[in-house]
Short mmCIF file of C-alpha atoms in Angstrom, two decimals:
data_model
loop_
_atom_site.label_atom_id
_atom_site.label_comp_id
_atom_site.label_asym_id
_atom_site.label_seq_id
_atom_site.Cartn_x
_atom_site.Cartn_y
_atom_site.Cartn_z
CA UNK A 1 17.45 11.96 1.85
CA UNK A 2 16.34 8.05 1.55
CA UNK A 3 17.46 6.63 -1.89
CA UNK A 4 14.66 4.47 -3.22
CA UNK A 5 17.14 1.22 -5.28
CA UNK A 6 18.24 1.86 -8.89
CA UNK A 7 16.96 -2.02 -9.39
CA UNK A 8 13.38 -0.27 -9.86
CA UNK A 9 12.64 -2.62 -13.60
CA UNK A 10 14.76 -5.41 -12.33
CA UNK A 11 13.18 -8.62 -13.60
CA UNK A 12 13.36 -10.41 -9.55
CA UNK A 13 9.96 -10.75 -8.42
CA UNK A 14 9.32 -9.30 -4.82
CA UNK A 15 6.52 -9.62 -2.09
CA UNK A 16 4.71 -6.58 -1.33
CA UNK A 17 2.90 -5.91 2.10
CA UNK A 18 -0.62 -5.47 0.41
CA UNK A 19 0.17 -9.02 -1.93
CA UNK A 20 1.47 -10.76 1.37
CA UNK A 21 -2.29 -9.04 2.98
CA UNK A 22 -4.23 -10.32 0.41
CA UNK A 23 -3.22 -13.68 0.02
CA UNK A 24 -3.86 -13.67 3.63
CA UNK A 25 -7.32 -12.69 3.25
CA UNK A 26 -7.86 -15.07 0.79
CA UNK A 27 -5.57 -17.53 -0.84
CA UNK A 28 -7.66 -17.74 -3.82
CA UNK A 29 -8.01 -13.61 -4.39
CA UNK A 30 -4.56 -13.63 -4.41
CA UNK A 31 -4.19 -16.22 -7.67
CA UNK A 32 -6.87 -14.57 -9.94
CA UNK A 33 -5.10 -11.03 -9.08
CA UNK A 34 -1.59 -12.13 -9.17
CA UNK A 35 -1.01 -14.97 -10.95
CA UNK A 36 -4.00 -14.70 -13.18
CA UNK A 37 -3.26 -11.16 -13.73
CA UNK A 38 -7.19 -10.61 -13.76
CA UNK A 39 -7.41 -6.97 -13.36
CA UNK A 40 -9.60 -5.83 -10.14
CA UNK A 41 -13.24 -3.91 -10.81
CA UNK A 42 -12.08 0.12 -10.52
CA UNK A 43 -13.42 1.68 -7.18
CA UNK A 44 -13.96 5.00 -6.27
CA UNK A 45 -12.56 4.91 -3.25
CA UNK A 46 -9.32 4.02 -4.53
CA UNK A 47 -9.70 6.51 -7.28
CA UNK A 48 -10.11 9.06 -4.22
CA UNK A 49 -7.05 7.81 -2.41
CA UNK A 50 -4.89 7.89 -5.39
CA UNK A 51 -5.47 11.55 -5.87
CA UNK A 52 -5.02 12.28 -1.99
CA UNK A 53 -1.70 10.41 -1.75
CA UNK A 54 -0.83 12.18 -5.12
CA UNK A 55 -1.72 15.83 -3.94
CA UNK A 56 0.32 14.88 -0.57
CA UNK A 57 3.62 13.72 -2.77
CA UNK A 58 3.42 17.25 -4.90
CA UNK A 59 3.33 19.23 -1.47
CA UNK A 60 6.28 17.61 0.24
CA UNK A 61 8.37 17.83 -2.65
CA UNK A 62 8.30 21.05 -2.45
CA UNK A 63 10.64 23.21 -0.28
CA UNK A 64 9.19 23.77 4.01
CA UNK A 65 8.29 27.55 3.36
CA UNK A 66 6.09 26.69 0.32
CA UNK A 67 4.33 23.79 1.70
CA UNK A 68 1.12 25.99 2.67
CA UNK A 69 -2.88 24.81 2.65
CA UNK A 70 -3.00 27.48 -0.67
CA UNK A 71 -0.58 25.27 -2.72
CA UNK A 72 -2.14 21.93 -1.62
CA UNK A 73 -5.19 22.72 -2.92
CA UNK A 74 -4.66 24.53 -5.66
CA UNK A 75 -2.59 21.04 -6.82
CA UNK A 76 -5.73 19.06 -6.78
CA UNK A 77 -6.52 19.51 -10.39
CA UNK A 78 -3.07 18.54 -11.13
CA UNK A 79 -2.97 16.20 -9.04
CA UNK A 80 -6.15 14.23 -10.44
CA UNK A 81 -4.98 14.62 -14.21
CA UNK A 82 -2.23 13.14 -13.31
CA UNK A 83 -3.86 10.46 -11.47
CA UNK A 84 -5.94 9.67 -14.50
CA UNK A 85 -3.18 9.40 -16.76
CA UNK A 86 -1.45 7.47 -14.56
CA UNK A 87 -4.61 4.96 -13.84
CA UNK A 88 -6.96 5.21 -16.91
CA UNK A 89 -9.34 2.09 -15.32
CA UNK A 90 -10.93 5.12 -13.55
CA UNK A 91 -12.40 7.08 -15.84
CA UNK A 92 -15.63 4.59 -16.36
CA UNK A 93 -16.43 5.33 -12.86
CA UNK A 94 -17.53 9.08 -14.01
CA UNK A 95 -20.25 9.95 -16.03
CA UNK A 96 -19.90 13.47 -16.41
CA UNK A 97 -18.31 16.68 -15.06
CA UNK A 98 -20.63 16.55 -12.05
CA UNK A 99 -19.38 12.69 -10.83
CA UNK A 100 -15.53 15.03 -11.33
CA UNK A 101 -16.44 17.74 -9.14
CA UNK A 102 -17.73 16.00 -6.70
CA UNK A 103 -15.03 13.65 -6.12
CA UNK A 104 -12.55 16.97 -6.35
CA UNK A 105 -14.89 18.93 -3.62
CA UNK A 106 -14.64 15.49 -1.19
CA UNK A 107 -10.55 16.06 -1.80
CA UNK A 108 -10.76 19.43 -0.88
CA UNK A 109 -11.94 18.67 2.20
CA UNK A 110 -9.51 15.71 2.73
CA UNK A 111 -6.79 18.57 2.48
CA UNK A 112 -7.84 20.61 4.67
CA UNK A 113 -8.27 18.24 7.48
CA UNK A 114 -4.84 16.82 7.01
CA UNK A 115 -3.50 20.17 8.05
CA UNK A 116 -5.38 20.23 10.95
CA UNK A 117 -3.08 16.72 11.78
CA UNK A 118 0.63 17.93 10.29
CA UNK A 119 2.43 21.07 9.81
CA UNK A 120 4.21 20.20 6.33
CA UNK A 121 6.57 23.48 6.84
CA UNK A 122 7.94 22.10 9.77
CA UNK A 123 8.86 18.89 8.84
CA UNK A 124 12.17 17.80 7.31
CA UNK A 125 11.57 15.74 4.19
CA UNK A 126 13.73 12.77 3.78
CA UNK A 127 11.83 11.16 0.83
CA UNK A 128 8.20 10.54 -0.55
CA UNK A 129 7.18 7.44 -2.14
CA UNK A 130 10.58 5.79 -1.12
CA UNK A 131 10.96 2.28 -3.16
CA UNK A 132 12.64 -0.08 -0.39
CA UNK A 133 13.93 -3.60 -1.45
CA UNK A 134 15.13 -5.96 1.26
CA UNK A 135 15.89 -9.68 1.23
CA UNK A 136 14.83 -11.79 4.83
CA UNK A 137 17.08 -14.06 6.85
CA UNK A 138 15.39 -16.94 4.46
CA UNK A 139 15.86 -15.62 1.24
CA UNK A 140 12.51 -14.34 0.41
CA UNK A 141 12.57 -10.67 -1.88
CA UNK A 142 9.96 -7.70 -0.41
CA UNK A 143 9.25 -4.84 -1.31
CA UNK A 144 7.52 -1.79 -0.47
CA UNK A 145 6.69 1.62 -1.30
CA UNK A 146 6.46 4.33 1.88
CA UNK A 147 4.56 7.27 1.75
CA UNK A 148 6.77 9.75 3.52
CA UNK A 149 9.90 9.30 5.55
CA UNK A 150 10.74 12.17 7.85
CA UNK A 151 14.30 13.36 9.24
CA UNK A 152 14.64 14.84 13.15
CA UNK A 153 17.09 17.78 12.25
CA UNK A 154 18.69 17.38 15.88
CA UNK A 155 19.68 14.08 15.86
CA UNK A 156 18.59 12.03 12.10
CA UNK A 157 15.81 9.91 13.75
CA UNK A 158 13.31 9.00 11.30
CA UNK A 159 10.24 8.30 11.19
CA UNK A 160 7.88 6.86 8.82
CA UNK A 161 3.88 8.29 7.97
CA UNK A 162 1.86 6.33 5.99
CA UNK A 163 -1.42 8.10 4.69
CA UNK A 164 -4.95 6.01 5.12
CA UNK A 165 -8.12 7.64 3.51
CA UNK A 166 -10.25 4.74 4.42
CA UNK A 167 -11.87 4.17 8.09
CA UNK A 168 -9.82 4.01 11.44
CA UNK A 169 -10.18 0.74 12.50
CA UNK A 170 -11.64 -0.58 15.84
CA UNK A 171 -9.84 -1.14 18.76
CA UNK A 172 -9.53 -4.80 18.23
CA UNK A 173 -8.14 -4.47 14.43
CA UNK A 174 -5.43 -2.01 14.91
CA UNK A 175 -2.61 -4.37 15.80
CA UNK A 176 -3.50 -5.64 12.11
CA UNK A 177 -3.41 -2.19 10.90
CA UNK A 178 -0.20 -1.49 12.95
CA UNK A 179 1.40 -4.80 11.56
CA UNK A 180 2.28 -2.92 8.02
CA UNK A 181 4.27 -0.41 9.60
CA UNK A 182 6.41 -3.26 10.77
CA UNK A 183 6.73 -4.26 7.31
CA UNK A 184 8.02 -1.07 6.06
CA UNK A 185 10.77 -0.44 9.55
CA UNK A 186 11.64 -3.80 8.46
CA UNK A 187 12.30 -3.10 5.17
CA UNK A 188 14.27 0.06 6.02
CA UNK A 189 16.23 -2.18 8.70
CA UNK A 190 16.99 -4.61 6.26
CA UNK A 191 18.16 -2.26 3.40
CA UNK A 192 19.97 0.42 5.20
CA UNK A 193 20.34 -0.89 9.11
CA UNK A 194 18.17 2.33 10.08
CA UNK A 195 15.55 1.24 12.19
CA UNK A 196 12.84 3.94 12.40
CA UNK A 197 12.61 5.56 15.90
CA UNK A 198 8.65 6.30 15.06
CA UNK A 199 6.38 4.88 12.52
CA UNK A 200 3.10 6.54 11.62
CA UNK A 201 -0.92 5.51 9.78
CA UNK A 202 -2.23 8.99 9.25
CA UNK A 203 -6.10 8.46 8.90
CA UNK A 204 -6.55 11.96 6.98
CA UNK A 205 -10.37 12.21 6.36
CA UNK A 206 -10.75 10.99 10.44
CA UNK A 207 -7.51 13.05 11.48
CA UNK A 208 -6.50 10.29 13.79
CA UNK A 209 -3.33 9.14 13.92
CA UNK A 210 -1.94 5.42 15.03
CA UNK A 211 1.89 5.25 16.24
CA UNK A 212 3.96 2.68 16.48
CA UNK A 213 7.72 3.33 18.09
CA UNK A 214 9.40 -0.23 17.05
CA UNK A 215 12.34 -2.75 18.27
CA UNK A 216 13.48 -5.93 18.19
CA UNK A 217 10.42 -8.06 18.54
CA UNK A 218 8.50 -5.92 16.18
CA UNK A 219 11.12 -6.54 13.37
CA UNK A 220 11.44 -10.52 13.95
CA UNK A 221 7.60 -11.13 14.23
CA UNK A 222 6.89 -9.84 11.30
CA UNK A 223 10.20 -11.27 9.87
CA UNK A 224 8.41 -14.55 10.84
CA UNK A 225 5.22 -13.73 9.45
CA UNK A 226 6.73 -12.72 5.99
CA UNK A 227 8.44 -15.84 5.72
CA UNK A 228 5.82 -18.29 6.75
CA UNK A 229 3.35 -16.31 3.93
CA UNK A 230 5.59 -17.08 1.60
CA UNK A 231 6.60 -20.29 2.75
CA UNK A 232 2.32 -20.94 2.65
CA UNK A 233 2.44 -19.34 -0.99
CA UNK A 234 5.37 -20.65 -2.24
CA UNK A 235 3.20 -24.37 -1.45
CA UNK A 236 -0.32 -22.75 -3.08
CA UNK A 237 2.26 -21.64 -6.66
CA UNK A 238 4.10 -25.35 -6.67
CA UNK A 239 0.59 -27.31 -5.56
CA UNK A 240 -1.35 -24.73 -8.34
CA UNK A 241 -4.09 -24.64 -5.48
CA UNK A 242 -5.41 -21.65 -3.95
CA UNK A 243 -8.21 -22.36 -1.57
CA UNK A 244 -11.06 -19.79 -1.54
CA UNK A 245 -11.46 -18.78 1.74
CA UNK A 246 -15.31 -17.02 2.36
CA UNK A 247 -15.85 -14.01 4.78
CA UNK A 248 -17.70 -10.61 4.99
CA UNK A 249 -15.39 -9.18 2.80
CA UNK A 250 -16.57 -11.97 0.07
CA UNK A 251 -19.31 -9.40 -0.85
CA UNK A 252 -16.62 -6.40 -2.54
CA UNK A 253 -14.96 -9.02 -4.35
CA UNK A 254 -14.66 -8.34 -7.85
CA UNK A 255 -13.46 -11.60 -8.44
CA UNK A 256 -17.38 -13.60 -7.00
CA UNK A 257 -17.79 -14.44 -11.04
CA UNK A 258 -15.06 -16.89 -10.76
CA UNK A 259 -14.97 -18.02 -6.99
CA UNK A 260 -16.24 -21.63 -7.14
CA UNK A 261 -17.62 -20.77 -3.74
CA UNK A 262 -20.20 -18.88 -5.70
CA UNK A 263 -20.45 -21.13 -8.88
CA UNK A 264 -17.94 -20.07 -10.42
CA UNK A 265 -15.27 -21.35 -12.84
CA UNK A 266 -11.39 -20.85 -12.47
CA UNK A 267 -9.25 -19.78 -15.69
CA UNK A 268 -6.90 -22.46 -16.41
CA UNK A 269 -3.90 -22.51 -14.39
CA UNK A 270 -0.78 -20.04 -15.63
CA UNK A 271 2.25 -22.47 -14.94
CA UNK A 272 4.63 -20.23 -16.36
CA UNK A 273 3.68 -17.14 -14.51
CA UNK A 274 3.94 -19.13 -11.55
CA UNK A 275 7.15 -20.13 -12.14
CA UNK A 276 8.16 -16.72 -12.45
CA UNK A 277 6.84 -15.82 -9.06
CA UNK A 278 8.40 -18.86 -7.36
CA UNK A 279 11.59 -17.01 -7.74
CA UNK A 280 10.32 -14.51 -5.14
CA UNK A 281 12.43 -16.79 -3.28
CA UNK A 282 16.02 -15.69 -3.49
CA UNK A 283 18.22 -18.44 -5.91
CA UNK A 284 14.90 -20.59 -6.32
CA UNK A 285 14.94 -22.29 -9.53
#
């Protein structure tokens, strides 16, 4: 079994994939969201991947022989209550029992197409929503959460799944998509020296699967990467600039109200939360 770190509330800010992603994206996104702290419009498609990944954690917790199709899906209402507890910004995205259903009915048939891609009674469980904390060779604290790590009986290879309910992407964009599973073997390198022998993105509602088996290189380019994000960020926090940067995906923003790309005005700068974030950087003042 993988230990997730007792440190869970510790006070040392980290960088997370999806953070290191967005600021990526868009320098400027990544301010209002994290250093801003302006909450994010709620979506439903994140409402619907909550409540996937959620009904997916209750199965594999339970023991191989009981991890059947019947159980999965008779979780879902549990699943989503919990869901809604857990992330109340959802519930304005309903207006009634019908909007519910719905959403429930298109989980239903997210189930059942993930078993048509796994066999959760054959698999040995070695965690599920495993907290990993590592530090890189310059200092700078990540984090990450991974879905599912599995455990080869024979031999204690693991391998780590990650669940996707959004689109496969083209050709051209996987090595993008295939980058964050690099993140989390390097994570799991870092903290434990395991390095993964497989690393899964489970695209449930496609049933496609995309597989990286990583080494070396895989853990010291993205080694590189992480620390030249932060080094980029790290600049953006101490400069209090973050340039906008405009592109397709300008137009699901839920930030466009402040983007002075589209007329907007920025809130005033939060120094001291910034402050706090330079310390994502290990012994930073």
């Amino acid at each position: 079994m993988i230990e997730t770190p007792t440190g869970k509330n510790s006070k040392q800010p980290t960088l997370s994939f999806s953070r290191m992603s967005e600021f990526q994206q868009c320098p400027l996104k990544y301010r209002l969201s994290m250093v801003d702290r302006i909450e994010q419009e709620p979506q439903l498609h994140l409402a619907f991947g909550t409540a996937v990944h959620q009904v997916l954690e209750n199965l594999y917790r339970e023991i191989p022989p009981s991890r059947t199709i019947k159980f999965a899906l008779d979780n879902i209402n549990d699943a989503w209550d919990k869901t809604l507890n857990e992330h109340p910004e959802y519930l304005p995205l309903f207006q009634n029992e019908e909007d519910v259903t719905r959403l429930k009915e298109r989980i239903h048939q997210a189930i059942e197409k993930y078993f048509q891609i796994e066999r959760p009674c054959a698999l040995t469980n070695g965690g599920c929503e495993v907290e990993v904390e590592a530090i890189t060779d310059e200092n700078v604290a990540i984090r990450g959460f991974i879905d599912r790590v599995d455990i080869n009986p024979s031999n204690g290879a693991l391998r780590i799944v990650d669940y996707k309910t959004g689109k496969v992407p083209a050709p051209r964009f996987q090595e993008k998509a295939l980058k964050q599973l690099r993140y989390y073997s390097y994570l799991l390198y870092k903290q434990k020296n395991l390095l993964p022998a497989r690393t899964q993105l489970v695209y449930i509602e496609h049933r496609q699967v995309l597989t990286l088996d990583p080494g070396k290189n895989d853990l010291l380019s993205i080694e590189e990467e992480i620390n030249t994000t932060w080094t980029q960020m790290e600049d953006s926090l101490k400069n209090q600039y973050f340039q906008p940067r405009k592109t397709r995906l300008c137009d699901w923003c839920s930030y466009q109200k402040l983007c002075p790309i589209f007329g907007g005005k920025l809130p005033p700068f939060p120094a001291e939360r910034a402050s706090y974030l330079l310390k994502t950087r290990v012994g930073s003042a």
